[in-house]
mmCIF file of C-alpha atoms and ligand atoms in Angstrom:
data_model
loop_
_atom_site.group_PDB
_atom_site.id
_atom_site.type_symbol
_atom_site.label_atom_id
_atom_site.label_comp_id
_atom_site.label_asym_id
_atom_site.label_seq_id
_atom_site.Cartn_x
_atom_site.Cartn_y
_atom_site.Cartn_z
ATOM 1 C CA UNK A 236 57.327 -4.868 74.973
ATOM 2 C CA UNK A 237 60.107 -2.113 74.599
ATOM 3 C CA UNK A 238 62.154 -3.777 72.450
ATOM 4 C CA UNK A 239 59.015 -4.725 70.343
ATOM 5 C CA UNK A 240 58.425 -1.414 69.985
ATOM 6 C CA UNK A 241 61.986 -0.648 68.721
ATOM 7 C CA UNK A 242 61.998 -3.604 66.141
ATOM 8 C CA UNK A 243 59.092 -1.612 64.513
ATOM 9 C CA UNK A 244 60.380 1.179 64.570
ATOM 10 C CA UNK A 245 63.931 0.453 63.262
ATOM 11 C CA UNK A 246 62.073 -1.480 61.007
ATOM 12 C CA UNK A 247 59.728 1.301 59.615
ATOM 13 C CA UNK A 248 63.454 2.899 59.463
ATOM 14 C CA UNK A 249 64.267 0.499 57.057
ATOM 15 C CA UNK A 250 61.823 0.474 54.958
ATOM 16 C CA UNK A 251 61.930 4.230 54.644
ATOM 17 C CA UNK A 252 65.730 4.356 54.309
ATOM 18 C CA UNK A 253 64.990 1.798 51.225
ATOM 19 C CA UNK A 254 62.101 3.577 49.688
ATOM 20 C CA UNK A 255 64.432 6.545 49.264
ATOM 21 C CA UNK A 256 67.443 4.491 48.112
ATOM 22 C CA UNK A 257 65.049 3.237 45.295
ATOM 23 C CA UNK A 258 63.802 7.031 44.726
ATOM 24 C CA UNK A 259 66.839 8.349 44.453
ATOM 25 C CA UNK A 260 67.864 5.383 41.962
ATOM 26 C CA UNK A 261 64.988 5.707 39.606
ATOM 27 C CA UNK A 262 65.990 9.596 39.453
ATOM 28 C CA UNK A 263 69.824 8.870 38.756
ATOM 29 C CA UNK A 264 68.456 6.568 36.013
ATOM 30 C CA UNK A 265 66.292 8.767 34.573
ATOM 31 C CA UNK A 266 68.813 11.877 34.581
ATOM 32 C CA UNK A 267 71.277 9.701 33.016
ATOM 33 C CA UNK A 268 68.290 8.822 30.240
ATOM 34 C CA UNK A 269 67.631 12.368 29.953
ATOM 35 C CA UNK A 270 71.463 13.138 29.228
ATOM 36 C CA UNK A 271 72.153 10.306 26.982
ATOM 37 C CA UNK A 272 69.302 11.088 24.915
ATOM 38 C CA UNK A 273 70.238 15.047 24.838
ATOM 39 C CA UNK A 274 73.885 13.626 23.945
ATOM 40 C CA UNK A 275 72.531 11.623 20.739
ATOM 41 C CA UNK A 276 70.399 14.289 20.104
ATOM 42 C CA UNK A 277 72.783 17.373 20.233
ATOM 43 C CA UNK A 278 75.783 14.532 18.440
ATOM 44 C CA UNK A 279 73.282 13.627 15.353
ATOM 45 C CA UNK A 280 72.417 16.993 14.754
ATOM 46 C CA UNK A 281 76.122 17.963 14.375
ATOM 47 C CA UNK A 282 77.276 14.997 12.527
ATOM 48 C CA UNK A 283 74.322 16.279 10.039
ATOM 49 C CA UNK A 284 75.882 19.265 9.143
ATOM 50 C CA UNK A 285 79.312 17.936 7.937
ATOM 51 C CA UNK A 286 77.650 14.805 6.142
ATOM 52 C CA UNK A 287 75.263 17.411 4.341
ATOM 53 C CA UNK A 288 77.967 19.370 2.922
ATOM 54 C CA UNK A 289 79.728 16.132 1.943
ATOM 55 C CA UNK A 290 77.142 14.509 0.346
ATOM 56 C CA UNK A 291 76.915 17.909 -1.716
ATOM 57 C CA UNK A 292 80.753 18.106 -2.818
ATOM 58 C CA UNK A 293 80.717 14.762 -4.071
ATOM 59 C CA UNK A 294 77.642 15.267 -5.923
ATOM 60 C CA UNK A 295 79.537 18.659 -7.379
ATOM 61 C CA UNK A 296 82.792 16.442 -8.246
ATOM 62 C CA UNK A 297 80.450 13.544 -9.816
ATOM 63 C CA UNK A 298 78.773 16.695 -12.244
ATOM 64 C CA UNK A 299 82.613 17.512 -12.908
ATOM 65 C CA UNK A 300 83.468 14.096 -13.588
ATOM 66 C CA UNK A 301 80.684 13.464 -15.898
ATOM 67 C CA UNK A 302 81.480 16.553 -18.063
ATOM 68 C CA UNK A 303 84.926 15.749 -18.490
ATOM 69 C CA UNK A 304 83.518 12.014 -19.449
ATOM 70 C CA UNK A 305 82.132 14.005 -22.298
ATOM 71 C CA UNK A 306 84.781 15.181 -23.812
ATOM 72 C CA UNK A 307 86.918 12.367 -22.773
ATOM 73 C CA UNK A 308 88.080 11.036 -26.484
ATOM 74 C CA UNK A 309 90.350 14.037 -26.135
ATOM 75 C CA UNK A 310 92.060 12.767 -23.319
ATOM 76 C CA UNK A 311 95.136 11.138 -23.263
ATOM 77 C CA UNK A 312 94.843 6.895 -22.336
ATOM 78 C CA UNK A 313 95.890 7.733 -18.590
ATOM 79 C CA UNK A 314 93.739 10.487 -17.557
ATOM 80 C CA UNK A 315 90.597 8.244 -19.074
ATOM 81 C CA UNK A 316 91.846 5.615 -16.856
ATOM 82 C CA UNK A 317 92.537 7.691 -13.838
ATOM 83 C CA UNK A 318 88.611 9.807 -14.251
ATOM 84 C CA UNK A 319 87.301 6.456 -14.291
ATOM 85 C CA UNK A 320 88.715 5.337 -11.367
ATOM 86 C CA UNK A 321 88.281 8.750 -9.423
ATOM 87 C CA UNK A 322 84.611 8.212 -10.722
ATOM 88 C CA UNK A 323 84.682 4.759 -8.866
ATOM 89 C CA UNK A 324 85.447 5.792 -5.863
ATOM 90 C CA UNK A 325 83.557 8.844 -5.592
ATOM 91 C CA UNK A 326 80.248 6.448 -5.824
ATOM 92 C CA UNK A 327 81.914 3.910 -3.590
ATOM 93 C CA UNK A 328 82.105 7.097 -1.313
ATOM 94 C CA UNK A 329 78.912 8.066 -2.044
ATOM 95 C CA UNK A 330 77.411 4.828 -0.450
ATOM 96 C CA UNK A 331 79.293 4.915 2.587
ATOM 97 C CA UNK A 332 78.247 8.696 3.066
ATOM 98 C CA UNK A 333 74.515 7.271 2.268
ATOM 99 C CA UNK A 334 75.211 4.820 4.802
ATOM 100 C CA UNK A 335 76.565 7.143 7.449
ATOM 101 C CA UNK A 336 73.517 9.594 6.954
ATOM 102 C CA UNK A 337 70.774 6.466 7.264
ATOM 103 C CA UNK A 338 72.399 5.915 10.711
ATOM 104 C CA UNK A 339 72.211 9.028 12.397
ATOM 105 C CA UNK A 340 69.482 9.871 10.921
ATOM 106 C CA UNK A 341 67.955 6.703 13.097
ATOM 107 C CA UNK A 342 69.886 7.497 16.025
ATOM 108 C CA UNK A 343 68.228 11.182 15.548
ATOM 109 C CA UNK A 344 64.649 9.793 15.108
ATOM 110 C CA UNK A 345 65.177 7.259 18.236
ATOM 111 C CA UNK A 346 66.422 10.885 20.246
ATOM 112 C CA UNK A 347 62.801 12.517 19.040
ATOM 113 C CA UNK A 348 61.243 9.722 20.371
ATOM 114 C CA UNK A 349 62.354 9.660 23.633
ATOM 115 C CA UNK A 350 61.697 13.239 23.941
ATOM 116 C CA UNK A 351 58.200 13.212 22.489
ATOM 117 C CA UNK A 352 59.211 15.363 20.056
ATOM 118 C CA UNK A 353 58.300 13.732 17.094
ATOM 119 C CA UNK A 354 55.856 15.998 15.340
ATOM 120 C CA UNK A 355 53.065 14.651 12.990
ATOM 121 C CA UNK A 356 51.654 16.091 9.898
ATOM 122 C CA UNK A 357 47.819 14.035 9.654
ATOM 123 C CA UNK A 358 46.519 14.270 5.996
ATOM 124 C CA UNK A 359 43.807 12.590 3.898
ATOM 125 C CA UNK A 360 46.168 9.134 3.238
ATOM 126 C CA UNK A 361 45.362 6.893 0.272
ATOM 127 C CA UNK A 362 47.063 3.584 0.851
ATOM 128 C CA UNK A 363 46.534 1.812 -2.444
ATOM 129 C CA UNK A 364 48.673 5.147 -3.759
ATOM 130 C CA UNK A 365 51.100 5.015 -1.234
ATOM 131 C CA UNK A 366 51.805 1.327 -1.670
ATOM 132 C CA UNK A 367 52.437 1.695 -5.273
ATOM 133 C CA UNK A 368 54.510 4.426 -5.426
ATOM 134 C CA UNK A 369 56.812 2.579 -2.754
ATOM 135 C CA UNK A 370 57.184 -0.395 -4.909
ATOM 136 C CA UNK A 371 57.595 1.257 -7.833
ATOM 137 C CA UNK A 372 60.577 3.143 -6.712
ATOM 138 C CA UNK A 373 63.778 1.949 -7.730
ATOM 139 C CA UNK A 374 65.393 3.006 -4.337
ATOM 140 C CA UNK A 375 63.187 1.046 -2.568
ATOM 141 C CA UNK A 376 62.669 -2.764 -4.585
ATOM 142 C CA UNK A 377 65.668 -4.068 -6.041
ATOM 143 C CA UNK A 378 65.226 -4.823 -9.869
ATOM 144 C CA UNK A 379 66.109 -8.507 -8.915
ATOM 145 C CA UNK A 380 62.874 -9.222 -6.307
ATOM 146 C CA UNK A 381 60.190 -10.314 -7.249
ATOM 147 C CA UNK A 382 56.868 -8.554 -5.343
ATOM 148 C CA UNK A 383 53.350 -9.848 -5.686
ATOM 149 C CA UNK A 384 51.582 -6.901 -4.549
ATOM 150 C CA UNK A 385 47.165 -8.105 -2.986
ATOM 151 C CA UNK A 386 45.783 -4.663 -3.209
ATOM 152 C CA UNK A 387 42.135 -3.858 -3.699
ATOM 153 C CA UNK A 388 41.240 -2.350 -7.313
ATOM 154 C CA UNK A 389 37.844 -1.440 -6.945
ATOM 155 C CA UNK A 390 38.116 0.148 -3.555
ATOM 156 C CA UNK A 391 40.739 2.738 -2.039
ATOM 157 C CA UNK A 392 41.518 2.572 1.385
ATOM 158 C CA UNK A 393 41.527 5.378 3.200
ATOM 159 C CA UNK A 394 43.402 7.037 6.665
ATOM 160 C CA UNK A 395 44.456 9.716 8.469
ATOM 161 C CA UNK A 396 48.339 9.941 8.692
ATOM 162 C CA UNK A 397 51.478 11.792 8.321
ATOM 163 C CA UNK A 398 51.981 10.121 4.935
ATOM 164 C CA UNK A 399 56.023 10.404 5.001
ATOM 165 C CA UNK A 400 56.054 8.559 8.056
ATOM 166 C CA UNK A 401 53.575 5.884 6.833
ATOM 167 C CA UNK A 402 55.879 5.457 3.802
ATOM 168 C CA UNK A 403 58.554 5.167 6.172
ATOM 169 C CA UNK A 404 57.168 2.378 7.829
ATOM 170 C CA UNK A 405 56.337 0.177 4.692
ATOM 171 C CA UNK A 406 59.972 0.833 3.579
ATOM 172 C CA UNK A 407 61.420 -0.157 6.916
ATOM 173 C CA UNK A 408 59.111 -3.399 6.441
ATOM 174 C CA UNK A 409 60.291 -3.629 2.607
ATOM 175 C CA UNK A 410 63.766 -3.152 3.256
ATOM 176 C CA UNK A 411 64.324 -5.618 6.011
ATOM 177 C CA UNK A 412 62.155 -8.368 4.054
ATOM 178 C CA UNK A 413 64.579 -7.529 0.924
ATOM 179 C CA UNK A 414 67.823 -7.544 3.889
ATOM 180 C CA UNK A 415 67.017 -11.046 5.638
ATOM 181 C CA UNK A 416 65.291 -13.458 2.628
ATOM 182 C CA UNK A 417 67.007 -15.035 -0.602
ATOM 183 C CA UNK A 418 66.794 -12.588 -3.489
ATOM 184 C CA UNK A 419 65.249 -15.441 -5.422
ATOM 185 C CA UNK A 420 62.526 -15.677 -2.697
ATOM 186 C CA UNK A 421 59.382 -13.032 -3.876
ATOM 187 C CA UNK A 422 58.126 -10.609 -1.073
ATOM 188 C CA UNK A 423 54.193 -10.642 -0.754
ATOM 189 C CA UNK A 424 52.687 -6.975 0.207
ATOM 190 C CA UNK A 425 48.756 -7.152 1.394
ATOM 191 C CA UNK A 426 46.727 -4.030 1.609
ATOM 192 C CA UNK A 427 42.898 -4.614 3.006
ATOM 193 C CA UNK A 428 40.246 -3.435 5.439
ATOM 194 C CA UNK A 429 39.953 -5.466 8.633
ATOM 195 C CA UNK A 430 36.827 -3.727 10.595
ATOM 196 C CA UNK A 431 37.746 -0.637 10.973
ATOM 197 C CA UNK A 432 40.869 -0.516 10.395
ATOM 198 C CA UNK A 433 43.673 -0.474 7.257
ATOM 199 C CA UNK A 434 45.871 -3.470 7.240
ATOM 200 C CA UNK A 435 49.039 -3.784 5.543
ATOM 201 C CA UNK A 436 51.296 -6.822 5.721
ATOM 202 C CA UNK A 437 54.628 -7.713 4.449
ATOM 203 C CA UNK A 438 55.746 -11.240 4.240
ATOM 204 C CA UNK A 439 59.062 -12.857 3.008
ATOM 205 C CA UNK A 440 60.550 -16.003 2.605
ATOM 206 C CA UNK A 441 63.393 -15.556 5.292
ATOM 207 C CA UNK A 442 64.773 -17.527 7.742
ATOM 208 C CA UNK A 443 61.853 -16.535 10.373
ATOM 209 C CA UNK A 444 61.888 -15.344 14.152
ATOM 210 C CA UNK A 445 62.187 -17.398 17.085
ATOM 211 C CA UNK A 446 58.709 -16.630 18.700
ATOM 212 C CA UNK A 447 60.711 -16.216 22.117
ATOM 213 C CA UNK A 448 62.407 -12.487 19.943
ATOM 214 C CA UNK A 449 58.834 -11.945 18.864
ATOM 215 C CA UNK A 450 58.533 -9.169 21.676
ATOM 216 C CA UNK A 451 62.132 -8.260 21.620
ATOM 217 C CA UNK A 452 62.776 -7.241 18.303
ATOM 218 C CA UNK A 453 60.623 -4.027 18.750
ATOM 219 C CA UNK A 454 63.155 -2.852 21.657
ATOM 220 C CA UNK A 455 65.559 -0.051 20.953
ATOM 221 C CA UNK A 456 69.135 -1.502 19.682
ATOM 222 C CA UNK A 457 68.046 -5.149 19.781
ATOM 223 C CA UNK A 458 69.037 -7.314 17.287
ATOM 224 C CA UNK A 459 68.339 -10.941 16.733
ATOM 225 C CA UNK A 460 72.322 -12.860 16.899
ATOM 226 C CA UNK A 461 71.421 -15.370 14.468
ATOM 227 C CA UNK A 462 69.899 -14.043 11.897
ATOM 228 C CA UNK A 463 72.236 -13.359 8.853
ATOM 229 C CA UNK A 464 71.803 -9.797 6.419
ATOM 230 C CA UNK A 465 71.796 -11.494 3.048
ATOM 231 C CA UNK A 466 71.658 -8.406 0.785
ATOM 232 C CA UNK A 467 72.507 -5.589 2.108
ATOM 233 C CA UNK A 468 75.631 -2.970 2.802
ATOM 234 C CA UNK A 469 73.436 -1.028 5.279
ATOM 235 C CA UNK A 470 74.444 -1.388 9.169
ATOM 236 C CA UNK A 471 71.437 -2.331 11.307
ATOM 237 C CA UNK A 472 71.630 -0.777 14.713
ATOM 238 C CA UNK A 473 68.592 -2.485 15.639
ATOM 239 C CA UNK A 474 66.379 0.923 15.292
ATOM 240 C CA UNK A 475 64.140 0.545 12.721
ATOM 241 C CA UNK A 476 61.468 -1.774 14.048
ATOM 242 C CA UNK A 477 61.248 0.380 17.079
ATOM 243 C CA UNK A 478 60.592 3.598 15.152
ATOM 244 C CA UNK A 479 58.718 1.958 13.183
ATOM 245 C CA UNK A 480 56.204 0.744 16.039
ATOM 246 C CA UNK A 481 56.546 4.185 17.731
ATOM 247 C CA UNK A 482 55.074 5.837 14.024
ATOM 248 C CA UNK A 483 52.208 3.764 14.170
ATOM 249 C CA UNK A 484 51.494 3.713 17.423
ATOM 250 C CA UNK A 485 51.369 7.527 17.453
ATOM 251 C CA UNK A 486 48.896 7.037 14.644
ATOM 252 C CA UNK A 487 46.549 5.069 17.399
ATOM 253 C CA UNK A 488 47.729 1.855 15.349
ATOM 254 C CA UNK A 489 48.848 -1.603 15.928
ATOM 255 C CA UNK A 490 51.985 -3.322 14.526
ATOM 256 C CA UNK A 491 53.135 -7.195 14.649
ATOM 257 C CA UNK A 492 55.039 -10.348 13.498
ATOM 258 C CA UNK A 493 53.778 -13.706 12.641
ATOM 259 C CA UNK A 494 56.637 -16.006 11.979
ATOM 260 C CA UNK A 495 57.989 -19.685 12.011
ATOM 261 C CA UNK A 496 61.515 -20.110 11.992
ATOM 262 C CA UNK A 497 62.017 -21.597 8.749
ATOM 263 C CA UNK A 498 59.062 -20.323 6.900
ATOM 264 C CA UNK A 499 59.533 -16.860 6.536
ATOM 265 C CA UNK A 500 58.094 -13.676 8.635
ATOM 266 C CA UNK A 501 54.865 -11.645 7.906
ATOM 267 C CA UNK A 502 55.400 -7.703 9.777
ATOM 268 C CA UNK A 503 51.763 -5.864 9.775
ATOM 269 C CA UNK A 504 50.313 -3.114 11.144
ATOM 270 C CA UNK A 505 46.866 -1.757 11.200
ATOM 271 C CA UNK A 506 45.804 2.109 10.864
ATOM 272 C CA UNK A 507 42.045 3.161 11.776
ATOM 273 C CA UNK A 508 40.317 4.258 9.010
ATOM 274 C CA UNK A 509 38.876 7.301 8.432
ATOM 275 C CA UNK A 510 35.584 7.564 9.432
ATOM 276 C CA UNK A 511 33.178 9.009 6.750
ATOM 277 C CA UNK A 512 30.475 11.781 8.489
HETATM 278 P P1 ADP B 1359 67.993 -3.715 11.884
HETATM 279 O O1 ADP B 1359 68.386 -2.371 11.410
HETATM 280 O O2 ADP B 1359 69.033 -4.417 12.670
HETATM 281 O O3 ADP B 1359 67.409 -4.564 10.789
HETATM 282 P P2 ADP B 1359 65.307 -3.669 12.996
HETATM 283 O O4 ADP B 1359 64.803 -2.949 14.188
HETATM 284 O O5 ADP B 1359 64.688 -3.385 11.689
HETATM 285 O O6 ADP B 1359 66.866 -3.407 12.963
HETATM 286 O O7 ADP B 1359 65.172 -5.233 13.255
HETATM 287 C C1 ADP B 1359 65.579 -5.812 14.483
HETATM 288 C C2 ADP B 1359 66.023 -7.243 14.261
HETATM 289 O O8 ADP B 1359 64.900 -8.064 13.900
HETATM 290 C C3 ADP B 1359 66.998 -7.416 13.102
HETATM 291 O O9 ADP B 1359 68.318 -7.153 13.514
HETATM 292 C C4 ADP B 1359 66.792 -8.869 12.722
HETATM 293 O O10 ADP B 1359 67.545 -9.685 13.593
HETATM 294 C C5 ADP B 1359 65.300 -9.092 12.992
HETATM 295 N N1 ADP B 1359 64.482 -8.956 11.763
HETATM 296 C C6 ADP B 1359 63.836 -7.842 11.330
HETATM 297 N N2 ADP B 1359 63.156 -8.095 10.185
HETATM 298 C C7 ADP B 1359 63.370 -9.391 9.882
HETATM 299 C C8 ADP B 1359 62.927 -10.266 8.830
HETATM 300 N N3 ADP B 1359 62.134 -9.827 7.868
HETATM 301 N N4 ADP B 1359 63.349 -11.558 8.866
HETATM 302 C C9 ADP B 1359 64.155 -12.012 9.864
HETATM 303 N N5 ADP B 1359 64.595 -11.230 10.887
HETATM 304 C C10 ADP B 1359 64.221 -9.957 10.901
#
């Protein structure tokens, strides 16, 4: 009987003693969250700084450049050859710096989002206008692509929604489509109401998803191995998709993937509308 008694109670022991262990774990992992995210955080903001001020000398030296372009018949054979070479590589330095800014900025927005400090700014959203002045911007639609573009004329479809991050979300959606499928390949963009709610869809012509990375390629840093950029210079860190789902999700939305490997990918997400009273 005694040493029945013991048994349970070393054994109660043991249980305790592990219950703690795993306490004490789950805290250690989520200081060591805390810090890495205050790390990115505090190491984005400061990389901001010096990439601002670069980004503004080179636009400074590229002004320069141009007006010496101007008066460049005056100029000796040499120093036309050597301003257009310094012109060169002050836009081949541009992209980079472009490049370098796109990435923290993501590593900054991922930070925000693990804080919970990403602050929204709801307004009166027109999607048919949004769409079309994403498309229509040169930044964001390569001259080469083709886009067919299934919006409704007659009707506008409304939301409530921080409108830059909205816009941020169809470009993410844009510029992965445009990343992963042939250029020759057009991208489709779908704007309609489902219910109550705005949908918006993007579909290319890519290589498709292997439904078992369906769920994974939402996760912070993942990226799927086998699938090849095909026109782009940008680095993916595997970001987007999960800021992406974060925006919409904060908007009480719903984002997804339909794809066949093979057959190209569709990305969507759905935004309630706004009600009228
Ligand atoms: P990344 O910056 O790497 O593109 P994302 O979060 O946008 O990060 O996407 C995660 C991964 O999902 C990508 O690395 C890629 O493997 C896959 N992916 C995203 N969009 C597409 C697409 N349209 N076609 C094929 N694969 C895609």
């Amino acid at each position: 009987m005694i040493t029945k008694i013991i048994a349970l109670l070393i054994g109660r022991e043991v249980i305790k003693y592990k219950r703690a262990q795993a306490r004490t774990r789950k805290l250690a992992r989520q200081e060591a969250q805390s810090r890495m995210n205050e790390f990115v955080s505090i190491a984005s903001h400061e990389l901001k700084t010096p990439l601002t001020s670069i980004k503004g000398n080179i636009q400074l030296m590229g002004r320069r450049l141009k007006s010496s372009a101007d008066g460049e018949k005056n100029h000796s054979v040499e120093t036309q050859q050597l301003l257009a070479e310094a012109r060169e590589l002050l836009e081949r330095t541009d992209q980079q710096v472009g490049r370098l800014t796109h990435l923290v900025n993501s590593l900054l927005e991922t930070s925000r989002i693990n804080a919970n400090t990403m602050d929204l700014l709801f307004e009166v959203c027109d999607l048919n206008g949004l769409l079309h002045e994403v498309i229509k911007d040169p930044r964001h639609v390569s001259a080469k692509r083709t886009i067919q573009v299934t919006i409704p004329e007659d009707k506008s479809i409304i939301v409530m929604a921080d409108i830059g991050r909205i816009k941020q979300v169809i470009i993410h959606y844009l510029s992965n489509a445009h990343k992963y499928s042939a250029i020759e390949c057009p991208i489709r963009i779908h704007l309609r109401e489902e219910g109550s709610t705005a949908y918006v869809s993007v579909s290319d012509e890519g290589p498709g998803i292997p439904a078992n990375e369906h769920k994974n390629i939402w996760e912070r840093f993942y990226r799927v191995p086998s699938i090849e950029v095909l026109n782009s210079s940008e680095v993916g860190l595997g970001l987007g998709l999960h800021i992406s789902r974060t925006i919409v999700e904060q908007h009480h939305g719903r984002v997804g993937v339909q794809s066949i490997p093979g057959r190209g990918t569709t990305f969507w997400f759905t935004l309630p509308l706004l009600q009228e009273k």
